[in-house]
Coordinates of C-alpha atoms in Angstrom, one line a residue:
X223 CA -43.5 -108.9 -27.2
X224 CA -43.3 -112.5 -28.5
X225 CA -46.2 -112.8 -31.1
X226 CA -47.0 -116.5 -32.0
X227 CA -49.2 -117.7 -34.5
X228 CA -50.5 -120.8 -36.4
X229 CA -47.0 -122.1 -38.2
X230 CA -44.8 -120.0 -36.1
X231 CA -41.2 -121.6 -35.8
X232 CA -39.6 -121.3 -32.8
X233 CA -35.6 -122.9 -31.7
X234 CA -34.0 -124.6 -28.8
X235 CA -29.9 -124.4 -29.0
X236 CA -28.9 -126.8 -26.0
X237 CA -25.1 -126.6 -25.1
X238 CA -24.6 -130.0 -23.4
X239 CA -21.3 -131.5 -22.1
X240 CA -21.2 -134.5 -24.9
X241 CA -23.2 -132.4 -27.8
X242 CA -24.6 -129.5 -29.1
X243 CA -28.5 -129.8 -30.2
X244 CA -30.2 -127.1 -32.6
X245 CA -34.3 -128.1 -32.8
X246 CA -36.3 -126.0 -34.9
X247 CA -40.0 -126.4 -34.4
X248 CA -43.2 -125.4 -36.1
X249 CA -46.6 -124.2 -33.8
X250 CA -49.3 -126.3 -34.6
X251 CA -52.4 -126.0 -32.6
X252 CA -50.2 -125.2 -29.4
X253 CA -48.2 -128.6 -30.3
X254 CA -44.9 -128.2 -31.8
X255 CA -43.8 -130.3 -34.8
X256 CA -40.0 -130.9 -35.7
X257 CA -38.9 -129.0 -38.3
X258 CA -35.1 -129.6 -38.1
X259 CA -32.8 -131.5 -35.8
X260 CA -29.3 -130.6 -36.2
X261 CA -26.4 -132.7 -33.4
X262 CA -22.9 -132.2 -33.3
X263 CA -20.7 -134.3 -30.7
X264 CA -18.6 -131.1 -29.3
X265 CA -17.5 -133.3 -26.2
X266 CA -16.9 -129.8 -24.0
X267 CA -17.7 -131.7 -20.6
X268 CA -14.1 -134.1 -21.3
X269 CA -12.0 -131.1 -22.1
X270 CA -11.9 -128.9 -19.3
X271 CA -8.6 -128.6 -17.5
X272 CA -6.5 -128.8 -13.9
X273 CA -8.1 -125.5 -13.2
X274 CA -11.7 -126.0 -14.9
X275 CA -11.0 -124.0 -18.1
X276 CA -12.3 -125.5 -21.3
X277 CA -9.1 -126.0 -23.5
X278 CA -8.5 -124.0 -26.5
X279 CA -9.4 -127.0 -28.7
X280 CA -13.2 -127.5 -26.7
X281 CA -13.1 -123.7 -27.3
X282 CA -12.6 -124.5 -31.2
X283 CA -15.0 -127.1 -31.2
X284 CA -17.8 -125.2 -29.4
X285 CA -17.6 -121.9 -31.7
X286 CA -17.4 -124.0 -35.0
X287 CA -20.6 -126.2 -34.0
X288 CA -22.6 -122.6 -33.0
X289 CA -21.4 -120.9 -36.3
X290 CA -23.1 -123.4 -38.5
X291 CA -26.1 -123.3 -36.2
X292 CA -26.4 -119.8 -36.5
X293 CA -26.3 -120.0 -40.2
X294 CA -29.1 -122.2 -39.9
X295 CA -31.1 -119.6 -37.5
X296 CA -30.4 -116.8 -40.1
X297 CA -33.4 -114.6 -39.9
X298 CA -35.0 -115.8 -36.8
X299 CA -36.3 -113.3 -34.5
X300 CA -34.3 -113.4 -31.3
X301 CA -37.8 -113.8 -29.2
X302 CA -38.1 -117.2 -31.0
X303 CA -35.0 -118.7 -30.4
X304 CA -33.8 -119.7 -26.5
X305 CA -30.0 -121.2 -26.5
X306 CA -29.3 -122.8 -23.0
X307 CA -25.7 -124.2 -21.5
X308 CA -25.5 -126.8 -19.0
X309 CA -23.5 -128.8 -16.4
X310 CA -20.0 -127.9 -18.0
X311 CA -20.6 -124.3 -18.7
X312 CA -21.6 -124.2 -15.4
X313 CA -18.3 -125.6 -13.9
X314 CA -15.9 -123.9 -16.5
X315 CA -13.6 -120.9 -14.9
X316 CA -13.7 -119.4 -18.4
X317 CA -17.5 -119.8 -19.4
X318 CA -17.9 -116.1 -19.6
X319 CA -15.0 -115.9 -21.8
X320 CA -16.6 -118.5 -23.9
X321 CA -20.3 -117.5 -23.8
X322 CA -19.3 -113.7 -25.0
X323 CA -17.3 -115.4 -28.1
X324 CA -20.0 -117.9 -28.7
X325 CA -23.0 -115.2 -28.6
X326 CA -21.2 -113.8 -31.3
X327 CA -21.5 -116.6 -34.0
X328 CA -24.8 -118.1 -33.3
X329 CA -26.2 -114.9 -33.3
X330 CA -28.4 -115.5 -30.1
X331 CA -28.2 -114.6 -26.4
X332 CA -27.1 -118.0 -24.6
X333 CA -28.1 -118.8 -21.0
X334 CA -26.1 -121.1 -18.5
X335 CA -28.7 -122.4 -16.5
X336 CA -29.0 -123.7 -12.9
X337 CA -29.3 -127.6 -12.7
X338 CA -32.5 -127.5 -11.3
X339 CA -34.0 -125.4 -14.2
X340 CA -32.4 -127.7 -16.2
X341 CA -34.4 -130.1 -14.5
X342 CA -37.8 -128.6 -14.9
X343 CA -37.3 -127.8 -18.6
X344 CA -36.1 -131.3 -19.4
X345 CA -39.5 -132.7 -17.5
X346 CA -41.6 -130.1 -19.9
X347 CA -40.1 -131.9 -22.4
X348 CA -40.4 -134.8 -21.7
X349 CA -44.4 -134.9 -19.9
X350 CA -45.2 -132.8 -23.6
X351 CA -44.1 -135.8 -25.2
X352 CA -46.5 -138.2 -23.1
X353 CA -50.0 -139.1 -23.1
X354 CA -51.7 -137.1 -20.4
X355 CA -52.5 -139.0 -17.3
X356 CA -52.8 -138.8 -14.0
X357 CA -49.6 -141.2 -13.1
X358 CA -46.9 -139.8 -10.9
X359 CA -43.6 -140.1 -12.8
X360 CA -39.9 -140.2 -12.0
X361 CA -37.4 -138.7 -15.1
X362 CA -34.4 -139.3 -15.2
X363 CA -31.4 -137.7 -17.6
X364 CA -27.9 -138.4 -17.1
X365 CA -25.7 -136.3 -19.3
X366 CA -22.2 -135.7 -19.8
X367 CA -21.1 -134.0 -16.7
X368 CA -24.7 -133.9 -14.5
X369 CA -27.6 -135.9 -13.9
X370 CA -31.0 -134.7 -13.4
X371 CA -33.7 -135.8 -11.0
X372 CA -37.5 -134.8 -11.4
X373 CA -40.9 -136.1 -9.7
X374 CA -43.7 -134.4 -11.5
X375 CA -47.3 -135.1 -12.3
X376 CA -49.2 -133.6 -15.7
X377 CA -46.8 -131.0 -17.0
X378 CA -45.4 -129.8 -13.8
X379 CA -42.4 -130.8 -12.1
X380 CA -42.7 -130.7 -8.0
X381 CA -39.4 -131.8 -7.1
X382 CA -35.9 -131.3 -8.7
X383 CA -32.4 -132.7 -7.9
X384 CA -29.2 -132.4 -9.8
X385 CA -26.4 -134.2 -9.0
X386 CA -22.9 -134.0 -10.4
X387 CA -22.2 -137.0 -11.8
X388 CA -22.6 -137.8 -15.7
X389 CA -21.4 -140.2 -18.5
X390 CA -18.3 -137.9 -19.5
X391 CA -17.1 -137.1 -15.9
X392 CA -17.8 -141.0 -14.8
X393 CA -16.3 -142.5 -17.8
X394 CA -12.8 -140.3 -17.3
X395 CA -12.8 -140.8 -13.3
X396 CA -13.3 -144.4 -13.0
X397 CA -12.5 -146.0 -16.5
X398 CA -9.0 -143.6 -17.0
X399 CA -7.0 -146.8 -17.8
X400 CA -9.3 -147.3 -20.5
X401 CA -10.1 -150.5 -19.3
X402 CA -13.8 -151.8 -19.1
X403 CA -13.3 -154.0 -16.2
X404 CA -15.3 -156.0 -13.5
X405 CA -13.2 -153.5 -10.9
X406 CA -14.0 -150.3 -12.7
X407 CA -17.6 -151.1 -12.8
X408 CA -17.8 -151.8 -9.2
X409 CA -16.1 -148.8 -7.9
X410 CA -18.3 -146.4 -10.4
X411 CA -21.5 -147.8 -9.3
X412 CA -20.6 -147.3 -5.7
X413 CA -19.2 -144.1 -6.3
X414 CA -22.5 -143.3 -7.7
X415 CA -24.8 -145.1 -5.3
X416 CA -23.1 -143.2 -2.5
X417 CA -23.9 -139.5 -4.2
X418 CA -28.0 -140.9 -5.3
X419 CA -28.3 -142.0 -2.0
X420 CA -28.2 -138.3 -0.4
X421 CA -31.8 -137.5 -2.8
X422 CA -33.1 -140.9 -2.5
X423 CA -35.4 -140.4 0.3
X424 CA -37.5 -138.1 -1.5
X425 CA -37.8 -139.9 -4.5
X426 CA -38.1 -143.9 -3.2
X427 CA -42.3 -144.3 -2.6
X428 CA -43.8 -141.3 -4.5
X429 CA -43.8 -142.3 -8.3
X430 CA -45.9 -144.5 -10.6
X431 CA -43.7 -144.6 -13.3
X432 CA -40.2 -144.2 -14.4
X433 CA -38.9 -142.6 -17.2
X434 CA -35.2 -141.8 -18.7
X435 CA -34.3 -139.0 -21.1
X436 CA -32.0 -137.9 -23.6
X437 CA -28.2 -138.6 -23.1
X438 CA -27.0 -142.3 -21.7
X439 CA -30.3 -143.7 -21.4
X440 CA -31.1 -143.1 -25.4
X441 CA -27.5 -144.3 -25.8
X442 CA -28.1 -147.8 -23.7
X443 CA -31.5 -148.1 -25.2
X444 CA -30.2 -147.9 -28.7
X445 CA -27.7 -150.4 -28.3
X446 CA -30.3 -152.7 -26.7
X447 CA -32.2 -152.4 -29.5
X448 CA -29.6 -152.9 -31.9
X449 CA -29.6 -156.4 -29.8
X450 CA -32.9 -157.2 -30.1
X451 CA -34.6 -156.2 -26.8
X452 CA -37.3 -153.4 -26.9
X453 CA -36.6 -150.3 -27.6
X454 CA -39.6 -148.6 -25.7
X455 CA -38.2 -149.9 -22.0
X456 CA -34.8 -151.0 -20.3
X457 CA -35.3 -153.8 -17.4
X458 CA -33.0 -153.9 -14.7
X459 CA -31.7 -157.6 -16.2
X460 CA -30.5 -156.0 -19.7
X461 CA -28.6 -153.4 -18.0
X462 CA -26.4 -156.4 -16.6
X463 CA -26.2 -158.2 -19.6
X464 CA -25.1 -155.2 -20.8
X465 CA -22.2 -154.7 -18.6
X466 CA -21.4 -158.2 -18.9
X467 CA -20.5 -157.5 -22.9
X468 CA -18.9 -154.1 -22.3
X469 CA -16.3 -156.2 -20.0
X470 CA -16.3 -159.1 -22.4
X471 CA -14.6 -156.4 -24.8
X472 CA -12.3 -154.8 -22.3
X473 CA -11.9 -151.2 -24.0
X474 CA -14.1 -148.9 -25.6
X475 CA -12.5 -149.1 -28.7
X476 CA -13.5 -152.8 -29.2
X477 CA -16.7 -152.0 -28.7
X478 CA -18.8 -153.0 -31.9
X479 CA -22.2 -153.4 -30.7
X480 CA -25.3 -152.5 -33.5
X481 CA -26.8 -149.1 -32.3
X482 CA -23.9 -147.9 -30.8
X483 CA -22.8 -144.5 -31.9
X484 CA -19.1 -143.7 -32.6
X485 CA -19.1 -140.6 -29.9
X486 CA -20.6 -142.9 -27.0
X487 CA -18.0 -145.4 -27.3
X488 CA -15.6 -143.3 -24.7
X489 CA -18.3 -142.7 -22.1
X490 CA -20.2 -145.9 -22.1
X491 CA -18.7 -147.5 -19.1
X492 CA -19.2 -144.1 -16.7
X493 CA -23.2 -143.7 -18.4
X494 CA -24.0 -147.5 -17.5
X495 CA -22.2 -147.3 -14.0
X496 CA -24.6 -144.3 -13.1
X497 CA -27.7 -145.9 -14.9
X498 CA -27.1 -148.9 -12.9
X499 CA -26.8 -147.5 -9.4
X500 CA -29.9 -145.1 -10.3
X501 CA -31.7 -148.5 -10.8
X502 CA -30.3 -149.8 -8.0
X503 CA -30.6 -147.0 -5.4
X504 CA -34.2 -145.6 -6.3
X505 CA -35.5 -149.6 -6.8
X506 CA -36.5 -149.1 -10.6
X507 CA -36.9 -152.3 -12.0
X508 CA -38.4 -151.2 -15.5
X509 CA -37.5 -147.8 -17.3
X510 CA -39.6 -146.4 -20.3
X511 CA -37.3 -144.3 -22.9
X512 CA -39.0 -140.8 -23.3
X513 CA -39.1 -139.3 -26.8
X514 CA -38.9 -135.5 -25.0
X515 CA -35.4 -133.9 -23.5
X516 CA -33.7 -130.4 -22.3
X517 CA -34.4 -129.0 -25.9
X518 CA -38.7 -130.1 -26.2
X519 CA -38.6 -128.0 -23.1
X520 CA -37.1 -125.8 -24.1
X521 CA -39.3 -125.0 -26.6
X522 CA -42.4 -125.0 -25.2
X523 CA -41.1 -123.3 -22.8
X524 CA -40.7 -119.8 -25.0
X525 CA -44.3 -120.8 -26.1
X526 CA -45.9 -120.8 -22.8
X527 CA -47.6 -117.1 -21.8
X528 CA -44.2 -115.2 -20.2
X529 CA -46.6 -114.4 -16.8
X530 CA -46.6 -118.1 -16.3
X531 CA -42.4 -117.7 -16.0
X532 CA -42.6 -115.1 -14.2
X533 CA -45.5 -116.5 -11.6
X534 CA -42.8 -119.7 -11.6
X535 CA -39.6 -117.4 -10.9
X536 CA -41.5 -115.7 -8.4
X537 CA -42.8 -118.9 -6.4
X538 CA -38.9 -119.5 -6.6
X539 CA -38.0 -116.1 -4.5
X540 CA -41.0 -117.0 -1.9
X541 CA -39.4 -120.3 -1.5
X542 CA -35.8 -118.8 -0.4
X543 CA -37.2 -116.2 1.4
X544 CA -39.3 -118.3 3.4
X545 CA -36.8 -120.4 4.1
X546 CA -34.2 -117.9 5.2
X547 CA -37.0 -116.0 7.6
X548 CA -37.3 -112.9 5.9
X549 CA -39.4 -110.7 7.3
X550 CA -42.0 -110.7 4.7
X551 CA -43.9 -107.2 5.7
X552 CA -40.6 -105.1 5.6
X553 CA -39.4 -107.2 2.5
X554 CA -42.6 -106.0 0.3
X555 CA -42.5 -102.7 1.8
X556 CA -39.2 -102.2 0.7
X557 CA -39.9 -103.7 -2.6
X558 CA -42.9 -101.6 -3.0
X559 CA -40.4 -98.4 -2.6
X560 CA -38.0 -99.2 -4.9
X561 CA -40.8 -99.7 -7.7
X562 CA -42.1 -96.4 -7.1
X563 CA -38.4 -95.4 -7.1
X564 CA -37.7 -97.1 -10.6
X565 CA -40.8 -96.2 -12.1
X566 CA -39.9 -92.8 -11.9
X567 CA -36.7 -93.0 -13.0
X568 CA -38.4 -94.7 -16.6
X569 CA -35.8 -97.1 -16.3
X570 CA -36.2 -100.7 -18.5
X571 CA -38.9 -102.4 -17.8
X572 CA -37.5 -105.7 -18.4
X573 CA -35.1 -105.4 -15.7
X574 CA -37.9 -104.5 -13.2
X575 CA -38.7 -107.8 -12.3
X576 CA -35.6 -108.5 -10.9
X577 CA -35.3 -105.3 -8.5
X578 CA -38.3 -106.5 -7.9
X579 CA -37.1 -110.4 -6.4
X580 CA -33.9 -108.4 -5.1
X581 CA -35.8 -106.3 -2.7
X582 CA -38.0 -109.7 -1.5
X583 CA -35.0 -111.0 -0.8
X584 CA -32.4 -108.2 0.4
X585 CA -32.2 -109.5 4.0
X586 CA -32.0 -113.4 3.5
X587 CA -28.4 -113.0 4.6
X588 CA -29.8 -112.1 8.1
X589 CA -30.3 -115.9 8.6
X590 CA -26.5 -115.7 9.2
X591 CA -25.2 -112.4 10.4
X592 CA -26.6 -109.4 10.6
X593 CA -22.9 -108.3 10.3
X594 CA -22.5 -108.0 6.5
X595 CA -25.7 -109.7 5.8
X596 CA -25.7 -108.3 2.0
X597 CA -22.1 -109.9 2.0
X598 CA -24.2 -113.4 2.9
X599 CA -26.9 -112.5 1.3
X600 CA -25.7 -112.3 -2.2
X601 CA -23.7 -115.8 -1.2
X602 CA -26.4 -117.8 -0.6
X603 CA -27.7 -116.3 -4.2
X604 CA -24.2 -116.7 -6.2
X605 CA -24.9 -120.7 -4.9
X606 CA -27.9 -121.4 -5.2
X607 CA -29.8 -122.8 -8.0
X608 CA -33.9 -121.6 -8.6
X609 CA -36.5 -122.9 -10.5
X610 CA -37.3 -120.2 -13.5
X611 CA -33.9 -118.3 -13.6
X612 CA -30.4 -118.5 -15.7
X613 CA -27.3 -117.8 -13.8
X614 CA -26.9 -115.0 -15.3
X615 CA -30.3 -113.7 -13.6
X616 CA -29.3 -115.1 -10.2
X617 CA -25.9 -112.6 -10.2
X618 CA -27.9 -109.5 -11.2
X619 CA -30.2 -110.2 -8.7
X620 CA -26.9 -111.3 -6.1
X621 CA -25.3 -108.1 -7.4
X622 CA -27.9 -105.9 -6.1
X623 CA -28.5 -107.4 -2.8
X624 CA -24.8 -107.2 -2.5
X625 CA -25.3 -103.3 -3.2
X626 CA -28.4 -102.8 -1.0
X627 CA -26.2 -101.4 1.5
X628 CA -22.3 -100.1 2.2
X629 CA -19.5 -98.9 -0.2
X630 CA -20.2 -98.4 -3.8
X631 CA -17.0 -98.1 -4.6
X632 CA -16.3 -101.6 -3.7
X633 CA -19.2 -103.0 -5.5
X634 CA -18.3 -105.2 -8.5
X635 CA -20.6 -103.3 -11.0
X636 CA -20.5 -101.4 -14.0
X637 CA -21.1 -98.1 -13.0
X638 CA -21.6 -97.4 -16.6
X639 CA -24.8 -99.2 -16.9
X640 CA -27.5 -97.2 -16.6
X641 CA -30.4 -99.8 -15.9
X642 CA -28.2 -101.7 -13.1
X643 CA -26.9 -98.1 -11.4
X644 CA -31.1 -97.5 -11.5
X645 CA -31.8 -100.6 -10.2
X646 CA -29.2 -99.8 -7.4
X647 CA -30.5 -97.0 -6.8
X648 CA -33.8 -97.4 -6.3
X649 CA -33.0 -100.2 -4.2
X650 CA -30.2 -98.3 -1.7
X651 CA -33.1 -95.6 -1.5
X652 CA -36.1 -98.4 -0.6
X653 CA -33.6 -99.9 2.3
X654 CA -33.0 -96.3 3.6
X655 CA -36.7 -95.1 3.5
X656 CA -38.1 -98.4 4.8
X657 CA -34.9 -98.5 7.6
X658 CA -37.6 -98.2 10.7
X659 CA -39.3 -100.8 9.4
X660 CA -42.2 -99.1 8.1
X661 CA -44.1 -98.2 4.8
X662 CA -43.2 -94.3 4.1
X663 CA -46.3 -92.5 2.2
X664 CA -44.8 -92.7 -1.6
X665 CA -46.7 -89.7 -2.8
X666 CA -44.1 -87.8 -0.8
X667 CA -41.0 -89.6 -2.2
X668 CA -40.5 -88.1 -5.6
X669 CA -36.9 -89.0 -7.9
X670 CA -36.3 -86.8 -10.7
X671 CA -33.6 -88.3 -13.0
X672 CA -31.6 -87.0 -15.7
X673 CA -28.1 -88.6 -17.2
X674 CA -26.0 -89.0 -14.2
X675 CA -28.1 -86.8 -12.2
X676 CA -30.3 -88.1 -9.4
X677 CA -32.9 -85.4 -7.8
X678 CA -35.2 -86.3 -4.7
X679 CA -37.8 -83.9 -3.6
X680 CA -39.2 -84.1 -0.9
X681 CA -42.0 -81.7 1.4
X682 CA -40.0 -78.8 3.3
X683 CA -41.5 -80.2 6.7
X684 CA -40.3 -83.7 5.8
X685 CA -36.8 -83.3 7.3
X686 CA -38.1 -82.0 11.2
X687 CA -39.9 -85.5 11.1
X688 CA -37.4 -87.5 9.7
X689 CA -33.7 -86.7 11.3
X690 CA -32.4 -90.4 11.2
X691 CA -33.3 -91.1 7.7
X692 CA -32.2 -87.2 6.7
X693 CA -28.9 -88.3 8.1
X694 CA -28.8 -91.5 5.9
X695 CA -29.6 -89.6 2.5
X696 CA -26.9 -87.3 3.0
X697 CA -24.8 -90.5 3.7
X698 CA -26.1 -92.0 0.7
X699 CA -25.4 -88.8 -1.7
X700 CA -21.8 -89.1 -0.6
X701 CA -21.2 -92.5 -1.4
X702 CA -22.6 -91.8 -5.3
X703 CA -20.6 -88.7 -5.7
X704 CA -17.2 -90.9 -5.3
X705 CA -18.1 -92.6 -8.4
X706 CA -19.4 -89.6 -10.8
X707 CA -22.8 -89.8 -10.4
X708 CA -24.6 -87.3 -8.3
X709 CA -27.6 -87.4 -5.9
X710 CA -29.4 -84.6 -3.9
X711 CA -32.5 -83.9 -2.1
X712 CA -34.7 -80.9 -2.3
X713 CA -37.1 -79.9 -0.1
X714 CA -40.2 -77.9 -1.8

């Protein structure tokens, strides 16, 4: 239960593809105040290799930079402190590898989120960071290896994109010769213009205002500052002039411009070439620099009530269910079931909720084929992203619609895991009792379980009436007695 009061300090740990952030805030009258702001340029998003695997060094780096961030979280409780990994954790073959070391010396849980929740918690961030109006605004992050989209209004963010093209990625594709040249320029910008002009149509007409977060755009708006334009805005002109001087000093090392940080000097020709074609292709002629970023967000987003998540996640699930035509009747029927199912089995209750979204959406794979629709199914989950969840939610909830039906013994899952084998449970038994498509009476359905022991009791009468989904149970207690566990039915 996460207990906040006045003075409360909570932590945001963002793993981003150029740096590491740790910021350590205090609750004052539902604002948060900086406490600490630690930054270490890890540069993770320019070390990953031919087959996507962060190099040992990136490896080094990353572990290092979380071990002294840890020692500066010493004592925190773990509800107060939220550590999130981006774009090139995402990407990485060996993130898990990584993640599982790295867990380890900060101390913390850390959370490789989906680019689009990566997008809503940078526009919390940043719209916390605002005076509250009723403008429509466009935000805008590009960072290492990703750049994020966001139309929102007040605090909430209705429409996410993002894309993956960032400052790190950019900068080693079109500037590999190390050359800041007229040519390199031009072919980034298109390069980019081509990839922002998929999104563009739902952005182009429906904001008031622009805004740009965190990552190049700080980067571009120091340096113009450090040249004497404003620091509060970047015009469409100074972005040229700007480009103009960066070619003027032909490689990045050369570059000695006031405001212009040692660790930006390799990535500033792929950052500007993106900045320039987001100005271009979305016709923003003026840009204000936001204060808030990924980390604000963050924060206030382990400070905002946990139903409002969940409400969020949940909107998410309706979303893909709705647009994969699931049947919505026989999806909360079978949902209801497996509840009923898990409840009685006293399993964790924080691993309820997702049974919960896995049962809503069990049959979105039916949009495809019926034929192996839990193989699709847990697809379309694997590769998708969700507003509210961490990939590491996403393939719990993939893993289980995967299971909703077929072998076990095929099913990549840790049979040793007791929540996630009553999670599958419950769920396999839902499907079954719910396979005519209608809502069994649950007082009749009752689960007794004990270790590795699964008991079902049901009225004597109950198997006369029921032949097809008798036939299924005794199916089902096959299939769980291959791997050790065992499941029977009684009839009282």
């Amino acid at each position: 239960m996460l207990t906040i009061t006045h003075d409360t300090q909570l932590a945001a740990v963002d793993l981003g593809s150029n740096s590491f952030r740790l910021e350590i805030g205090r609750v004052v009258d539902g604002q948060i105040l900086r406490v600490d702001y630690l930054k270490e340029a890890v540069r993770q998003g320019g070390d990953l290799d031919e087959d996507r695997n962060l190099k040992p060094e990136a490896f080094e780096r990353g572990l290092k930079c979380l071990a002294r961030f840890g020692e500066r979280l010493k004592g925190f409780p773990v509800e107060h402190v939220r550590a999130v990994a981006t774009q090139t954790l995402r990407e990485a073959t060996n993130s898990a590898d990584f993640i599982k070391q790295a867990q380890k010396v900060l101390g913390y849980p850390i959370e490789i989120i989906s680019g689009v929740e990566e997008a809503r918690l940078i526009y919390q961030g940043v719209s916390r960071m605002l005076p509250q109006s009723d403008e429509k605004r466009l935000v805008i992050d590009i960072g290492g290896r990703s750049t994020e989209f966001i139309l929102g209004q007040h605090f909430k963010a209705n429409v996410t994109e993002s894309l993956r093209l960032g400052s790190v990625g950019w900068s080693q594709k079109y500037f590999a010769d190390g050359q800041l040249s007229e040519r390199n320029f031009e072919r980034a910008e298109i390069a980019a213009e081509s990839i922002i002009d998929m999104i563009a149509s739902r952005y182009n007409g429906h904001w008031d205002v622009a805004y740009g977060a965190s990552g190049t755009v700080g980067a571009v708006a120091d340096v113009l500052a450090g040249s004497g334009f404003s620091a509060e805005k970047i015009e469409r002109s100074q972005l040229e002039w700007l480009k103009q001087t960066l070619i003027k000093a032909k490689t990045p090392d050369r570059l000695n411009m006031e405001g212009l940080k040692d660790d930006r000097r390799a990535v500033m020709g792929g950052g500007l070439a993106i900045l320039t074609a987001v100005f271009d292709t979305l016709n923003i002629d003026t840009m204000n620099v936001a204060n808030g970023a990924l980390r604000h967000g963050v924060l206030y987003d382990i400070l905002s009530p946990a139903d409002a998540t969940e409400d969020l996640r949940s909107a998410s699930i309706a979303r893909l269910c709705k647009q994969f035509g699931v049947e919505l009747e026989h999806a909360q029927n079978v949902s209801k079931v497996a509840l009923h199912f898990y409840d009685a089995m006293q399993a964790c209750d924080t691993q309820k909720p997702l049974l919960q979204w896995a049962a809503l959406c069990h049959e979105i794979g039916w949009a495809i084929s019926h034929t192996d629709c839990n193989k699709h199914g847990a697809y379309i989950l694997d590769n998708t992203e969700l507003m509210g969840f961490g990939q590491s939610e996403l393939h719990t909830i993939s893993l289980l619609v995967l299971g909703h039906q077929g072998k076990l013994r095929k099913l990549p899952a840790d049979f040793d895991n007791q929540d996630l084998v009553c999670q599958l449970m419950a769920l396999r038994l839902a499907v079954i009792f719910c396979h005519s498509r209608r809502l069994p009476v649950l007082k009749h359905l009752q689960l007794v379980h004990e270790k590795q022991q699964f008991t079902l009791v049901l009225p004597t009468q109950w198997v006369s009436q029921h032949p097809q989904t008798h036939y299924l149970l005794e199916e089902e207690c096959q299939l769980w007695q291959k791997l050790g566990w065992q499941l029977e039915a009684q009839y009282d």
